[in-house]
Short mmCIF file of C-alpha atoms in Angstrom, two decimals:
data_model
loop_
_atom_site.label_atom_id
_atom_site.label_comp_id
_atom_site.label_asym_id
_atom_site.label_seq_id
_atom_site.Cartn_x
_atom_site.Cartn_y
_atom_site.Cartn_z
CA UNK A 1111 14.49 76.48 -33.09
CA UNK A 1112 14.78 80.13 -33.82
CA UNK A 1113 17.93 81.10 -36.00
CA UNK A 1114 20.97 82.95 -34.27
CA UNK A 1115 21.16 86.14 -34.00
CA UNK A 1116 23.52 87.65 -36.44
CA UNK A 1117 27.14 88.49 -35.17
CA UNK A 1118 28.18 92.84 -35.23
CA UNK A 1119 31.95 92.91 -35.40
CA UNK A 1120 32.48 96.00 -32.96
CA UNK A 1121 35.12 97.85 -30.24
CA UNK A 1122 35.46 101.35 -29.55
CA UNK A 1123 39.06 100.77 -30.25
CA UNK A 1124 38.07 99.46 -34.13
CA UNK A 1125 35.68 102.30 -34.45
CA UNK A 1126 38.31 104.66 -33.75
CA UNK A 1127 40.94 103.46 -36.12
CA UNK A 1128 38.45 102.93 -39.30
CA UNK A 1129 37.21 107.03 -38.09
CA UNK A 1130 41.10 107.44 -38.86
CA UNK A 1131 40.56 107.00 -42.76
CA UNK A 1132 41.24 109.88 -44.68
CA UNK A 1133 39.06 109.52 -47.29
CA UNK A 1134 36.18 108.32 -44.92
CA UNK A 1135 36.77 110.50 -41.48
CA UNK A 1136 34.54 109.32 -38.43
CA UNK A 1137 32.50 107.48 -41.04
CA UNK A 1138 32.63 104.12 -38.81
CA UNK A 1139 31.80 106.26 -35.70
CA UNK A 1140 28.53 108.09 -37.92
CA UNK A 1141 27.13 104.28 -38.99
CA UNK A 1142 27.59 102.82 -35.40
CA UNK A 1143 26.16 105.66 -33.73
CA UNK A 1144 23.03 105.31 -35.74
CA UNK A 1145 22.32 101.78 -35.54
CA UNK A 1146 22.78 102.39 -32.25
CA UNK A 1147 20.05 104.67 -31.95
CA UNK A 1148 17.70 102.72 -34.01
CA UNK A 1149 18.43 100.24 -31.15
CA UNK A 1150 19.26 97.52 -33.49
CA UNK A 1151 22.70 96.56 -31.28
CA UNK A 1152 20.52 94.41 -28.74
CA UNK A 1153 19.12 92.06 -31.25
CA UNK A 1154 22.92 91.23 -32.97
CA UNK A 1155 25.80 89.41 -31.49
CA UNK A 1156 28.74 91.91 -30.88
CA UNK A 1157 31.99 90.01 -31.85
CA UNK A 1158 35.25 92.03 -30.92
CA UNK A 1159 37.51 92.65 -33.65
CA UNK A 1160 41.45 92.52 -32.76
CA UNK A 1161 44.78 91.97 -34.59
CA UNK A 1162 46.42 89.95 -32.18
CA UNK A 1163 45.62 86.24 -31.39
CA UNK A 1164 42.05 84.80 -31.79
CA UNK A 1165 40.00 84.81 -34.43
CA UNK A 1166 41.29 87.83 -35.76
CA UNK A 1167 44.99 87.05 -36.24
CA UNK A 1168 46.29 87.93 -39.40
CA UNK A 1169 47.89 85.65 -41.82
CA UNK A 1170 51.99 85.95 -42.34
CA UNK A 1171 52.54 87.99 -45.94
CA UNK A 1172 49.18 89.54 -45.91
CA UNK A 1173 49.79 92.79 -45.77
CA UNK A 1174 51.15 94.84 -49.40
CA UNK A 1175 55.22 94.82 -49.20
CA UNK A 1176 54.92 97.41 -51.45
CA UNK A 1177 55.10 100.64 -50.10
CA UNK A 1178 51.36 102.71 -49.70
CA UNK A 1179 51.50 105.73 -52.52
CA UNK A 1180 50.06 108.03 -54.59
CA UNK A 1181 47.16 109.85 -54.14
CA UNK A 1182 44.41 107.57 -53.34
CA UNK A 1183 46.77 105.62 -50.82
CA UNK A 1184 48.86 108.00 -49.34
CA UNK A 1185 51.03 106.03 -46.48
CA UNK A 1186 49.69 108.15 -43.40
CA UNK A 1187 50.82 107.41 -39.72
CA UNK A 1188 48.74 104.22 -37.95
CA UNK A 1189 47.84 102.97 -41.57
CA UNK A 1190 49.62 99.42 -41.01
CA UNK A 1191 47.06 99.43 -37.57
CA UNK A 1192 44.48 100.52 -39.37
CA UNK A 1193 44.82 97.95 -42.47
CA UNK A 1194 45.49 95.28 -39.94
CA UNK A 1195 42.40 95.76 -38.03
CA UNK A 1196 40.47 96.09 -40.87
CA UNK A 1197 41.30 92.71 -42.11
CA UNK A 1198 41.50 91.18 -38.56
CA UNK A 1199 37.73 91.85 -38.18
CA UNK A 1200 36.66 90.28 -41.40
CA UNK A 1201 38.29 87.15 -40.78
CA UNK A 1202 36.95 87.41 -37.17
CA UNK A 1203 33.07 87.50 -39.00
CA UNK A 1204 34.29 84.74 -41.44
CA UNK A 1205 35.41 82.50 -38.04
CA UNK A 1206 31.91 83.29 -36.19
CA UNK A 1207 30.63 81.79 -39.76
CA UNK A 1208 32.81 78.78 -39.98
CA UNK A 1209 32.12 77.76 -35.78
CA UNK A 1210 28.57 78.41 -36.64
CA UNK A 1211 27.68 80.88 -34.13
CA UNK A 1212 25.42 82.98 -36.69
CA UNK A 1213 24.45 82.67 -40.27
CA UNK A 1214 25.24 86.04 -40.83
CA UNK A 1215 28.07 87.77 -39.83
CA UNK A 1216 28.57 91.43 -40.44
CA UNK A 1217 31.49 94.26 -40.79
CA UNK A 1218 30.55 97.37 -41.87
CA UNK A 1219 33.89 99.09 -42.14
CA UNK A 1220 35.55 96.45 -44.02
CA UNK A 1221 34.91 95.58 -48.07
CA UNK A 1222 38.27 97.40 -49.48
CA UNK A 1223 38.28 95.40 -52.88
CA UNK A 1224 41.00 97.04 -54.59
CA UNK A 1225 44.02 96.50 -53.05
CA UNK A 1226 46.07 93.03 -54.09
CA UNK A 1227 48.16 91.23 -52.60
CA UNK A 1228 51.66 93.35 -53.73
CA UNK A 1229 49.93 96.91 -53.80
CA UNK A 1230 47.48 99.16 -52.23
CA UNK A 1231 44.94 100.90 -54.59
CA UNK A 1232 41.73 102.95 -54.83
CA UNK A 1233 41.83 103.71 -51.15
CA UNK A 1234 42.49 99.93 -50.19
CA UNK A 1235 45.79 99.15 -48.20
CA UNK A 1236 44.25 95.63 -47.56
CA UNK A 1237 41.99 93.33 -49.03
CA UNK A 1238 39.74 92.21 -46.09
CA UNK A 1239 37.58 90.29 -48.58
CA UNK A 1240 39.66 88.13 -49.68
CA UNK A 1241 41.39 87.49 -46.76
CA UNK A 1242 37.31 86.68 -45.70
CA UNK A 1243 37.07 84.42 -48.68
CA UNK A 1244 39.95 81.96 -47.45
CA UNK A 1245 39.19 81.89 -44.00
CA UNK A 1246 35.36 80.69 -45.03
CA UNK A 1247 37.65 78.32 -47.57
CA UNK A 1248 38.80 76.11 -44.36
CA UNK A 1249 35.20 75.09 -44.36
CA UNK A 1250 32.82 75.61 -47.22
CA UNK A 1251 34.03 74.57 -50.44
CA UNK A 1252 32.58 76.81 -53.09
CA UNK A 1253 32.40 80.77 -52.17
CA UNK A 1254 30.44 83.25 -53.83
CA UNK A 1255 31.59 86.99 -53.61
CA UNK A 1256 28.59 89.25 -54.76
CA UNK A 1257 29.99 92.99 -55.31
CA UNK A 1258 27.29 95.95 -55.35
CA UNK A 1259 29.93 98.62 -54.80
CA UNK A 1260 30.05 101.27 -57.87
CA UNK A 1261 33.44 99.99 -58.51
CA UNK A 1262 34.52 96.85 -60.16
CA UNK A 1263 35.93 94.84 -57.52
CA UNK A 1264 39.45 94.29 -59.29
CA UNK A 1265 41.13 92.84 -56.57
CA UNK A 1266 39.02 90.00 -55.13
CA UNK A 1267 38.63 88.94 -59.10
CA UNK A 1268 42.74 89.05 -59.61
CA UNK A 1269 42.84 87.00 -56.28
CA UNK A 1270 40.53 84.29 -57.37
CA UNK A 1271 40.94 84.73 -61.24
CA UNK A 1272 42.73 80.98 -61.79
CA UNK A 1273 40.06 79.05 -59.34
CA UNK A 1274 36.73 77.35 -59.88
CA UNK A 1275 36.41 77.15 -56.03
CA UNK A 1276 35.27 80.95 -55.72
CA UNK A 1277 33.12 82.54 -58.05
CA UNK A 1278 33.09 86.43 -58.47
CA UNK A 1279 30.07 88.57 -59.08
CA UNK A 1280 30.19 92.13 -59.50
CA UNK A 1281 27.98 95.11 -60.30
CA UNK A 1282 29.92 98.13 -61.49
CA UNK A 1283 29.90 101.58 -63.67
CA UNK A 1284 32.02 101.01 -66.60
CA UNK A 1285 33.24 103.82 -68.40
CA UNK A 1286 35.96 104.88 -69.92
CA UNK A 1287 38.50 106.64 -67.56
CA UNK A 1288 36.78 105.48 -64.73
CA UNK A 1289 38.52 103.68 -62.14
CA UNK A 1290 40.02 100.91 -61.57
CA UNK A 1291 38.68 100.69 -65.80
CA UNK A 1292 38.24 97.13 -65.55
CA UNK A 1293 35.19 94.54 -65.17
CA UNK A 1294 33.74 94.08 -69.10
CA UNK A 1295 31.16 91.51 -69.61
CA UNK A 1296 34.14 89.62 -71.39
CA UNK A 1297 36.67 89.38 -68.38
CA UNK A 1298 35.35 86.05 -67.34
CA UNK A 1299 38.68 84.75 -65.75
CA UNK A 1300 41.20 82.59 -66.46
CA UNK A 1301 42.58 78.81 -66.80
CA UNK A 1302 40.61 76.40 -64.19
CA UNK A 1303 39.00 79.57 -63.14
CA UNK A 1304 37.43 80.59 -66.88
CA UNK A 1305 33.83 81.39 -66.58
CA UNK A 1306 33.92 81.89 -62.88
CA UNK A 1307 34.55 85.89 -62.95
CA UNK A 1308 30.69 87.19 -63.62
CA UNK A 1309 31.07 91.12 -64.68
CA UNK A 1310 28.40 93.16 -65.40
CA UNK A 1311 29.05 96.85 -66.83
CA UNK A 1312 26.33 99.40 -65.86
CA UNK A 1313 26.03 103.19 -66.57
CA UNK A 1314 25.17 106.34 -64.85
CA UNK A 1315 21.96 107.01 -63.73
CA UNK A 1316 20.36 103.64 -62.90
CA UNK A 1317 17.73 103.31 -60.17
CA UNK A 1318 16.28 100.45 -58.42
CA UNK A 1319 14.14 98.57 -60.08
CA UNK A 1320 16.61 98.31 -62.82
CA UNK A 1321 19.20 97.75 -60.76
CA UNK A 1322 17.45 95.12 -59.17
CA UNK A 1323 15.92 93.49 -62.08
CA UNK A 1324 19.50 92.70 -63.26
CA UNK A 1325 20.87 91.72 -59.90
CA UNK A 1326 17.65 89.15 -59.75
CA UNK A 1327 18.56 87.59 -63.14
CA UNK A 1328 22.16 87.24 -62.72
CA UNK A 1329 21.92 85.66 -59.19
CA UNK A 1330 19.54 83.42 -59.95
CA UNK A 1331 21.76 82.02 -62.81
CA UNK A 1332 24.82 82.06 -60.98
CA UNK A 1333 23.19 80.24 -57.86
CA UNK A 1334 22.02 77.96 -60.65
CA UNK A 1335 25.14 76.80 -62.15
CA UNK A 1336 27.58 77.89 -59.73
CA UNK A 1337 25.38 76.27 -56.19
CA UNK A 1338 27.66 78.06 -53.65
CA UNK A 1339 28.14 77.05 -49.95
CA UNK A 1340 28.85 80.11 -48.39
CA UNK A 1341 28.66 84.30 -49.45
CA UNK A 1342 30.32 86.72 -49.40
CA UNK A 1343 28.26 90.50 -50.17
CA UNK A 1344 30.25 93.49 -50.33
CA UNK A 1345 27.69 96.72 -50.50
CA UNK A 1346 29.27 99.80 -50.83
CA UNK A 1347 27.12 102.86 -50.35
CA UNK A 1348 28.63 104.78 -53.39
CA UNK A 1349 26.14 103.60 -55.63
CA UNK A 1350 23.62 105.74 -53.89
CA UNK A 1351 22.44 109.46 -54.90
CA UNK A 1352 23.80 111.89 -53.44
CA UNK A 1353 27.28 110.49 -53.26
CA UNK A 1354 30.27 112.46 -54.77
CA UNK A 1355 30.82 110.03 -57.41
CA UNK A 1356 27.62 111.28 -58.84
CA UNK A 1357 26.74 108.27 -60.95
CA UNK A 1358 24.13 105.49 -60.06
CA UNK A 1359 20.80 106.84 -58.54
CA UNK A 1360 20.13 103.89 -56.05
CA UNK A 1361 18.48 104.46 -52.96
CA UNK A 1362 18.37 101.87 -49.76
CA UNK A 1363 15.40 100.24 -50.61
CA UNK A 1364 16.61 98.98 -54.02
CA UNK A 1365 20.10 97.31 -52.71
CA UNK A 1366 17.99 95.86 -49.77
CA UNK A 1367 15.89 94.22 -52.16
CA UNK A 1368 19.45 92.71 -53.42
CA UNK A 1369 19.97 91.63 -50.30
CA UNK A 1370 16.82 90.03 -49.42
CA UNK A 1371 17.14 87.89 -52.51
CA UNK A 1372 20.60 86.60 -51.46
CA UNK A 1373 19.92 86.01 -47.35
CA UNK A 1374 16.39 84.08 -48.85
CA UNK A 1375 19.12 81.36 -50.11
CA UNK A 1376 19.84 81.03 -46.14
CA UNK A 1377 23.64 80.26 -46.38
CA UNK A 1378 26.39 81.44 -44.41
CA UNK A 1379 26.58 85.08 -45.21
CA UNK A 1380 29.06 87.77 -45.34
CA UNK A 1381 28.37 91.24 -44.82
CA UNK A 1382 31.36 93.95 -45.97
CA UNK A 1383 30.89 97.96 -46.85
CA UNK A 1384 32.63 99.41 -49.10
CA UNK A 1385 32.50 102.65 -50.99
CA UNK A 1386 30.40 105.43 -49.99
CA UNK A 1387 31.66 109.14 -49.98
CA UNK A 1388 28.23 111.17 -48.80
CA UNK A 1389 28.95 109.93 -45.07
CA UNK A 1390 25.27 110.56 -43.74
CA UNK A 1391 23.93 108.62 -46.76
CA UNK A 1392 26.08 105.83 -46.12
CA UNK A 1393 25.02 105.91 -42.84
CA UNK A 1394 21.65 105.96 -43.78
CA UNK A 1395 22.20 102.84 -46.25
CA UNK A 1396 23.99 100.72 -43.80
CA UNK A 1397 21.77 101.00 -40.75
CA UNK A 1398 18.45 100.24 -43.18
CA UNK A 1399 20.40 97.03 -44.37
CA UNK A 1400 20.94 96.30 -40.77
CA UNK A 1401 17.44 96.40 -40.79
CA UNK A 1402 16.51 94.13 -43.58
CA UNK A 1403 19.25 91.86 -42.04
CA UNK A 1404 17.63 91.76 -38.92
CA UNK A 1405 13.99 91.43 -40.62
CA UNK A 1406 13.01 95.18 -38.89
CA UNK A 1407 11.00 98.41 -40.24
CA UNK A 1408 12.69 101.28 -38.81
CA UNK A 1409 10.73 104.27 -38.48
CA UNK A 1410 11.91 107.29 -41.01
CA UNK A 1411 12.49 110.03 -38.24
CA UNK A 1412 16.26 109.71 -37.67
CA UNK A 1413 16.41 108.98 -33.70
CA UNK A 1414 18.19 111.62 -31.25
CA UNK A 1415 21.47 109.95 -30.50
CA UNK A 1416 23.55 112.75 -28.20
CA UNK A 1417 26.17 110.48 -26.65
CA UNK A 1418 27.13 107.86 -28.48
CA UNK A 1419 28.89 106.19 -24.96
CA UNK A 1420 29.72 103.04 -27.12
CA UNK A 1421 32.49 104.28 -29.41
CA UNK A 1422 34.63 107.11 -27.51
CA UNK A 1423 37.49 108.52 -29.44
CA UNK A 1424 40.56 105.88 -28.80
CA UNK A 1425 42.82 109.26 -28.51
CA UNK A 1426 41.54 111.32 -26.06
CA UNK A 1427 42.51 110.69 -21.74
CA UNK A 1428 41.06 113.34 -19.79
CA UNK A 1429 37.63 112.23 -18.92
CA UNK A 1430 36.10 115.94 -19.04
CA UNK A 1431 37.75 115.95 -23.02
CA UNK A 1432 36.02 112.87 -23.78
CA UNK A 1433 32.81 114.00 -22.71
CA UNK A 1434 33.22 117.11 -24.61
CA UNK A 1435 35.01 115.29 -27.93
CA UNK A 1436 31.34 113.14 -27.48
CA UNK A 1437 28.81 115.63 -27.16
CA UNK A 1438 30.11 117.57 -30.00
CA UNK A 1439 30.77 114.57 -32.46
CA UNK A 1440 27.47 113.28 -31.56
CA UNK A 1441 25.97 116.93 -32.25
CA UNK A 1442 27.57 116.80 -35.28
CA UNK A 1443 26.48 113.65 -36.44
CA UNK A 1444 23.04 114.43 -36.45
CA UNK A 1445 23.47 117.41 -37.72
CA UNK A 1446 24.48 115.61 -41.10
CA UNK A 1447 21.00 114.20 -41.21
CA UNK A 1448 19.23 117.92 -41.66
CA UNK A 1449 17.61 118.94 -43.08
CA UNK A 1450 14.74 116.42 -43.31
CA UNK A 1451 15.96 114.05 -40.40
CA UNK A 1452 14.93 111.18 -42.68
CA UNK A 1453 16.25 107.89 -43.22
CA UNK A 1454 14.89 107.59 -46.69
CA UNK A 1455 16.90 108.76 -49.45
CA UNK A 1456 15.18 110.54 -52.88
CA UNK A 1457 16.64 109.82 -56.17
CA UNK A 1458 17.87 112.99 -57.98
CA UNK A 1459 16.15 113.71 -61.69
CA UNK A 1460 19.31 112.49 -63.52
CA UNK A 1461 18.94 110.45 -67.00
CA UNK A 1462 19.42 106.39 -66.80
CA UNK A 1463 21.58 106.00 -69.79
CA UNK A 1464 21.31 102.77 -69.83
CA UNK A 1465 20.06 101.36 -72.65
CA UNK A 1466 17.45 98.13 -72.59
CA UNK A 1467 19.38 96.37 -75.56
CA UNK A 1468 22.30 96.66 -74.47
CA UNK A 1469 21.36 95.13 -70.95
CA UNK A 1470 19.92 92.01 -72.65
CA UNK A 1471 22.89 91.51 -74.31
CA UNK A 1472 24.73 91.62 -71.59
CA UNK A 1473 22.72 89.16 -69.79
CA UNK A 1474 22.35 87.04 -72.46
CA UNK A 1475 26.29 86.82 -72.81
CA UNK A 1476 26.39 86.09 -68.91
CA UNK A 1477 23.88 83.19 -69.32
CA UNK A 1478 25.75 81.75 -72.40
CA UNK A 1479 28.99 82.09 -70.28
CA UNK A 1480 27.84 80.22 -67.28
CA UNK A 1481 26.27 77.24 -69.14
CA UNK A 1482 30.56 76.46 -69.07
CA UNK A 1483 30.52 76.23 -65.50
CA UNK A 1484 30.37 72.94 -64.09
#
């Protein structure tokens, strides 16, 4: 019996309010518009996100009572829909999971791993993936969250720090002065939950066979001792050259290999974004791991995609102003792409300072750790 197909969480009306994201504008609309045109949509499930009722109904107390502030989460008009939505269609991907529908389930504008549960931070007014985590809860009874965003993800950790239910395993730059400056090989959690936060500190300039030579050894010892039921993968794009942050040197290819070794475990999977500040890259990233999700080669000539009919702008009326608003976002969009019109992406010639010692000891300190877990 062939497998089901996985399930796309996807409206126009989603689209829009994700494109609403300061620090990410229209970056939903540039990702869907090009796995669009790599005609990818007809072999997924679309699963409509939504806020109200369903699958997607938020939990009471979810949302930060704090007030959104400061510079990295300024409290902008629509961002209680936005947030909302956000973590609606997470927990709409986690439901398709639990009822079985798919073994993967994926939403590409979701992964905010920063904010907790009484403040926003680093961009994150909601924490979608945790909110994932319990909803997959109901049903599977240990949870693995697997972080390949450049940034530690603080928040899911803090949520989960005092259980042995849900084990966290992140991937991260560590550096002084870097944000959110947590995530050392020693935080490892806390009480019942000691052992069950896996952190592994990288530095700048690390490309993929590295990178994926340490993702290999750490998952296969955490699958080991930890034997999870369900995952989920958060996979920001920031990690990739070419993005502002200027730090790792990944390309596609070597975070897909991540991902291959996780989906080969064939559990109930989780697919979130993330970071990822170079919009056309992270475009790029996401619609190749769409690929590898969906077990396709897509050809490296970006495809034309003029009107992208599937995700008009949720603000415009007037029909002939939509069809304008399209042609010239669409225009635009693959204009990012120039000048190559490739979907690869080349490493830059920037030093990997990481140091082979030092990685080994890190490891080794992660394998000594998890012999603890029961």
């Amino acid at each position: 019996m062939a497998a089901a197909p996985p399930v796309y969480v996807y409206s126009p009306e989603y689209v829009a309010l994700c494109d609403s994201l300061c620090k990410v504008p229209k970056r939903a609309s540039m990702v869907h518009s090009l796995i669009e045109a790599y005609s990818l949509l007809d072999q997924m499930t679309q699963a409509k996100s939504g806020l109200h009722g369903g699958d997607g109904e938020l939990p009471h107390g979810c949302l930060p009572t704090a007030p959104a502030e400061g510079y990295d989460c300024p409290a902008t008009e629509g961002i209680f829909e936005y947030a909302a939505a956000v973590g609606g269609a997470t927990i709409t991907a986690a439901q398709c999971l639990l009822d079985g529908k798919c073994k993967v389930a994926i939403n590409w504008p979701g992964g905010w791993h920063h904010a907790k549960k009484d403040e926003a931070s680093g961009f994150c007014y909601l924490n979608d993936a945790v909110l994932g985590i319990l909803r997959l809860r109901q049903k599977f009874d240990r949870v693995l969250y697997i972080d390949l965003d450049l940034h530690h993800g603080d928040g899911v950790e803090d949520a989960f720090s005092f259980t042995s239910k849900v084990m966290t395993v992140s991937l991260h730059k560590f550096s002084p002065g870097f944000f959110p400056g947590t995530g050392d090989v020693t935080d490892v959690g806390l009480g019942k939950g000691r052992y069950y936060s896996v952190n592994v500190p990288i530095q700048d300039g690390i490309q993929d066979e590295k990178y994926y030579q340490i993702c290999e050894t750490v998952l296969k010892e955490v699958y080991a001792a930890f034997n999870p039921d369900a995952v989920v993968l958060q996979l920001g794009a920031d990690t990739i050259a070419g993005d502002p942050m200027c730090s790792f040197n990944m390309t596609p290819e070597g975070v897909g290999k991540c991902l291959k070794y996780v989906l080969q475990w064939e559990l109930a999977t989780l697919i979130l974004g993330g970071g990822g500040y170079n919009l056309a890259n992270t475009a790029r990233c996401w619609t190749y791991l769409t690929g590898v999700i969906l077990g396709r080669t897509l050809c490296s000539e970006i495809p034309d995609h003029e009107v992208p009919m599937g995700c008009p702008p949720a603000s415009l009326s007037q029909p002939e102003t939509s069809l304008l608003t399209l042609l010239s976002s669409s225009l635009q969009f693959f204009t990012e792409y120039g000048p190559d019109y490739v979907l690869e992406i080349t490493p830059s010639c920037r030093p990997d300072r990481n140091e082979p010692q030092r990685i080994q000891e890190i490891l080794n300190s992660i394998k000594g750790n998890l012999k603890h877990v029961v």
